[in-house]
Structure formats: C-alpha cells, structure tokens
C-alpha positions as CSV (number, residue, x, y, z in Angstrom):
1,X,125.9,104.3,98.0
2,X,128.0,101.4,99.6
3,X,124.9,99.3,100.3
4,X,123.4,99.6,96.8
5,X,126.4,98.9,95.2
6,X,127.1,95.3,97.3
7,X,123.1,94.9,96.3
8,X,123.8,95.2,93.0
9,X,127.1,92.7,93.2
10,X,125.5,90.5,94.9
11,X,122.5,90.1,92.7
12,X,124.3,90.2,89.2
13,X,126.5,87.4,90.8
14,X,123.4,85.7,92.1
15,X,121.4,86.0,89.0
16,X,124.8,84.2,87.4
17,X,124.3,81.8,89.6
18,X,120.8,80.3,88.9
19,X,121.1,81.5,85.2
20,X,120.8,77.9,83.6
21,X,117.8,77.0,86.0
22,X,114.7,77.3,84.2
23,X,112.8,80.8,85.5
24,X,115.8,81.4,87.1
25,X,116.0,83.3,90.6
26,X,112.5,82.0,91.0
27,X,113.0,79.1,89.6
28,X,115.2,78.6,92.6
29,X,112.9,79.7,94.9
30,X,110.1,77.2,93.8
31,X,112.8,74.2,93.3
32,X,114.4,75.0,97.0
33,X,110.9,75.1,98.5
34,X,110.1,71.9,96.9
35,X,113.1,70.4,97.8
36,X,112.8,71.3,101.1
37,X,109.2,70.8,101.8
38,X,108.4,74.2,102.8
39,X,104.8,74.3,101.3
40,X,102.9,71.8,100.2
41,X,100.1,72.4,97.1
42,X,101.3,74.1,93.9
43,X,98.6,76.7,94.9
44,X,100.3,77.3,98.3
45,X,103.6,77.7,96.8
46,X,102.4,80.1,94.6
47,X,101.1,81.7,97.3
48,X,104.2,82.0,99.6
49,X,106.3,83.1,97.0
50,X,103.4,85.7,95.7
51,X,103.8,84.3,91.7
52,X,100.1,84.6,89.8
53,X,98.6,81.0,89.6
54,X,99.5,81.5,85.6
55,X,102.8,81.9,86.1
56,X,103.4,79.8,88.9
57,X,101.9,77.2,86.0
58,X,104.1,78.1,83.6
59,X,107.4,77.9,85.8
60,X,106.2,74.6,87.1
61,X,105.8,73.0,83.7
62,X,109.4,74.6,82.8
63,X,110.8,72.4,85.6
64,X,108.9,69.5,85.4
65,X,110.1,69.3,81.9
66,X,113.4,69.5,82.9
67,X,112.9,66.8,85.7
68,X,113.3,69.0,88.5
69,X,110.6,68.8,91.0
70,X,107.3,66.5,90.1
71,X,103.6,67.2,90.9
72,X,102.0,64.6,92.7
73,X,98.2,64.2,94.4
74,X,98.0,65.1,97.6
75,X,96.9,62.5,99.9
76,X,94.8,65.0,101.7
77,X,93.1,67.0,98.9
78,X,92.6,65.1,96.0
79,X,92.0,68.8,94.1
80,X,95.4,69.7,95.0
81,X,99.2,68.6,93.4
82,X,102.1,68.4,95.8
83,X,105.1,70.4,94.1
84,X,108.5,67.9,95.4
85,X,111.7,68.3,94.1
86,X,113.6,65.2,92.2
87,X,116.7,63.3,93.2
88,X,117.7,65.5,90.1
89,X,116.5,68.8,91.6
90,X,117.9,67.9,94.7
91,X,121.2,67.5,93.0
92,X,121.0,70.3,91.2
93,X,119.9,72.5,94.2
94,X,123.5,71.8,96.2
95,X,125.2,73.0,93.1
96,X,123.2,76.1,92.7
97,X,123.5,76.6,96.9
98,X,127.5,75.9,96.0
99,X,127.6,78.6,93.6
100,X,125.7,81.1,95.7
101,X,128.3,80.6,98.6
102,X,131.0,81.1,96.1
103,X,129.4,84.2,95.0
104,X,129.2,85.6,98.5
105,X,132.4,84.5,99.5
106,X,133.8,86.2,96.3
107,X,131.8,89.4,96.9
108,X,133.8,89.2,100.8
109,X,137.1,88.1,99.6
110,X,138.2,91.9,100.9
111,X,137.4,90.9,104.3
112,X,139.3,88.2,106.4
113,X,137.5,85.7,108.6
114,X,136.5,87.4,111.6
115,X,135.3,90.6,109.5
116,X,133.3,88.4,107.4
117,X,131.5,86.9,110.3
118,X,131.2,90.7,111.7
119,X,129.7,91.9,108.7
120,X,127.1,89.0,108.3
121,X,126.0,89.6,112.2
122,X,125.8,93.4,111.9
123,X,123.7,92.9,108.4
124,X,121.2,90.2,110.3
125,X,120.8,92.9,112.8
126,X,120.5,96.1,110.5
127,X,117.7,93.4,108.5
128,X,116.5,92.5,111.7
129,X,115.8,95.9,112.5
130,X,114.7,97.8,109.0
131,X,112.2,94.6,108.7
132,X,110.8,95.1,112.0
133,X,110.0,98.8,110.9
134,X,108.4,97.8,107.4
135,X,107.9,93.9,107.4
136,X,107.6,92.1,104.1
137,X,106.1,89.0,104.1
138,X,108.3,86.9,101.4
139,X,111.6,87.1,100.1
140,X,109.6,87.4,96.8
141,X,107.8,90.5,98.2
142,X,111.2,92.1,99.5
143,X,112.8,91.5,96.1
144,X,109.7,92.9,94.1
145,X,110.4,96.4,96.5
146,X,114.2,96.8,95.5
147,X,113.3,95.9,92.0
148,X,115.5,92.8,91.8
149,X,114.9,89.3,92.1
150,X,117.4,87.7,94.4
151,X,117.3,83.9,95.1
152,X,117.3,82.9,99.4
153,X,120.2,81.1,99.5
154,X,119.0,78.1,102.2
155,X,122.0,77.3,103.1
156,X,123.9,80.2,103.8
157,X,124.1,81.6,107.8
C-alpha cells in the first residue's frame, strides 16, 4: 500500500504541475525533449516517447500554437522537421521543472535532509533493480503500465 499511495501523490501533484501546458504530462515530455535536444525529427520523438504519429501531430500543433517549441527542416533530411523548443518553451520548462521540485519536496516534507537523500538512493536502487527484471523502454512505456502519465522531471537527482 505505502508505494501506491506516494504514486498516486506524486502524480496528482505532478499532473498539477504541467496542468496549464498544452497535452499536459506529455506535453512536457515532448517540450523537455525539445528543449533539450534529446531527439531530433518529429517522427523520432514520436517514436521515443511511443505517441501515434496522429497524435504526436496533434500535440505538436497544440504547442506550436502556443509558441512553445518550433518545427524546423532538418539540414540532413529535407523530409523530416526538427521539433526545438522556444526561448518561450525554454522559459516555461524551468517553471514547470520548479513546480515539480516543489511537488516532490512537498510530497517529502515528513522527512529531514539526510532521510530525503536516503530515500531517493534506496528508490534509484529498488528502480534500478525492478527495471533490470522487466525493462521498459520509455518513461512513456513505464507510465502506460501503472496506468498513469507522470512527466520525467529533467532536473531532479
């Protein structure tokens, strides 16, 4: 039970987060990834972060629109469009990172410093460990399993 319930905390408070960002926790997936060059063509991004070419489309206009990230040619596939995030997106990405430090810091308020850091090393290692037995492939992929969405904060240790 104690797991599931700091799941659910932590994604309620996450989905809080990134509500205002257009497609939300994915939204922030495809903004960080732009922002920080991860992947390259719209089609790869879709790709990594397992979202159907439609919808990938669809998200992609939704932040374009609200002068997030751009689509540009790509110098080396004239076919493809590089997804890149704005100085806007960019600006907007620190605040949504801010918040989702702010959420987990909230959700460990109980704990004091050196029982925070504890925790956060004993979870990498539990993570470590469970994904070692049944490796996912994407956060996306991992989220889809425990039927959540949960943006990967970038910033976070």
């Amino acid at each position: 039970m104690g797991l599931g319930v700091v799941l659910r905390a932590y994604a309620t408070a996450a989905h809080a987060a990134v509500a205002d960002l257009p497609g939300g926790p994915r939204g922030y997936q495809v903004l960080s990834a732009a922002a920080h060059s991860t992947v390259g063509s719209q089609l790869a991004l879709a790709q990594h972060l397992v979202i159907d070419r439609t919808v990938m489309t669809y998200l992609l206009d939704d932040l374009e629109t609200a002068g997030l990230i751009e689509r540009r040619p790509d110098p080396s596939d004239r076919r493809a469009r590089r997804v890149v995030a704005t100085d806007k997106g960019s600006e907007l990405l620190v605040t949504l990172d801010h918040r989702l430090r702010e959420a987990e810091a909230h959700l460990l308020a109980p704990l004091d410093d050196d029982a925070r850091e504890t925790f956060r090393s004993q979870l990498r290692l539990i993570a470590a460990s469970a994904n070692a037995l049944d490796p996912v492939e994407t956060p996306c992929d991992l989220a889809d399993q425990a039927d959540v969405e949960l943006p990967t904060p970038t910033l976070l240790p």
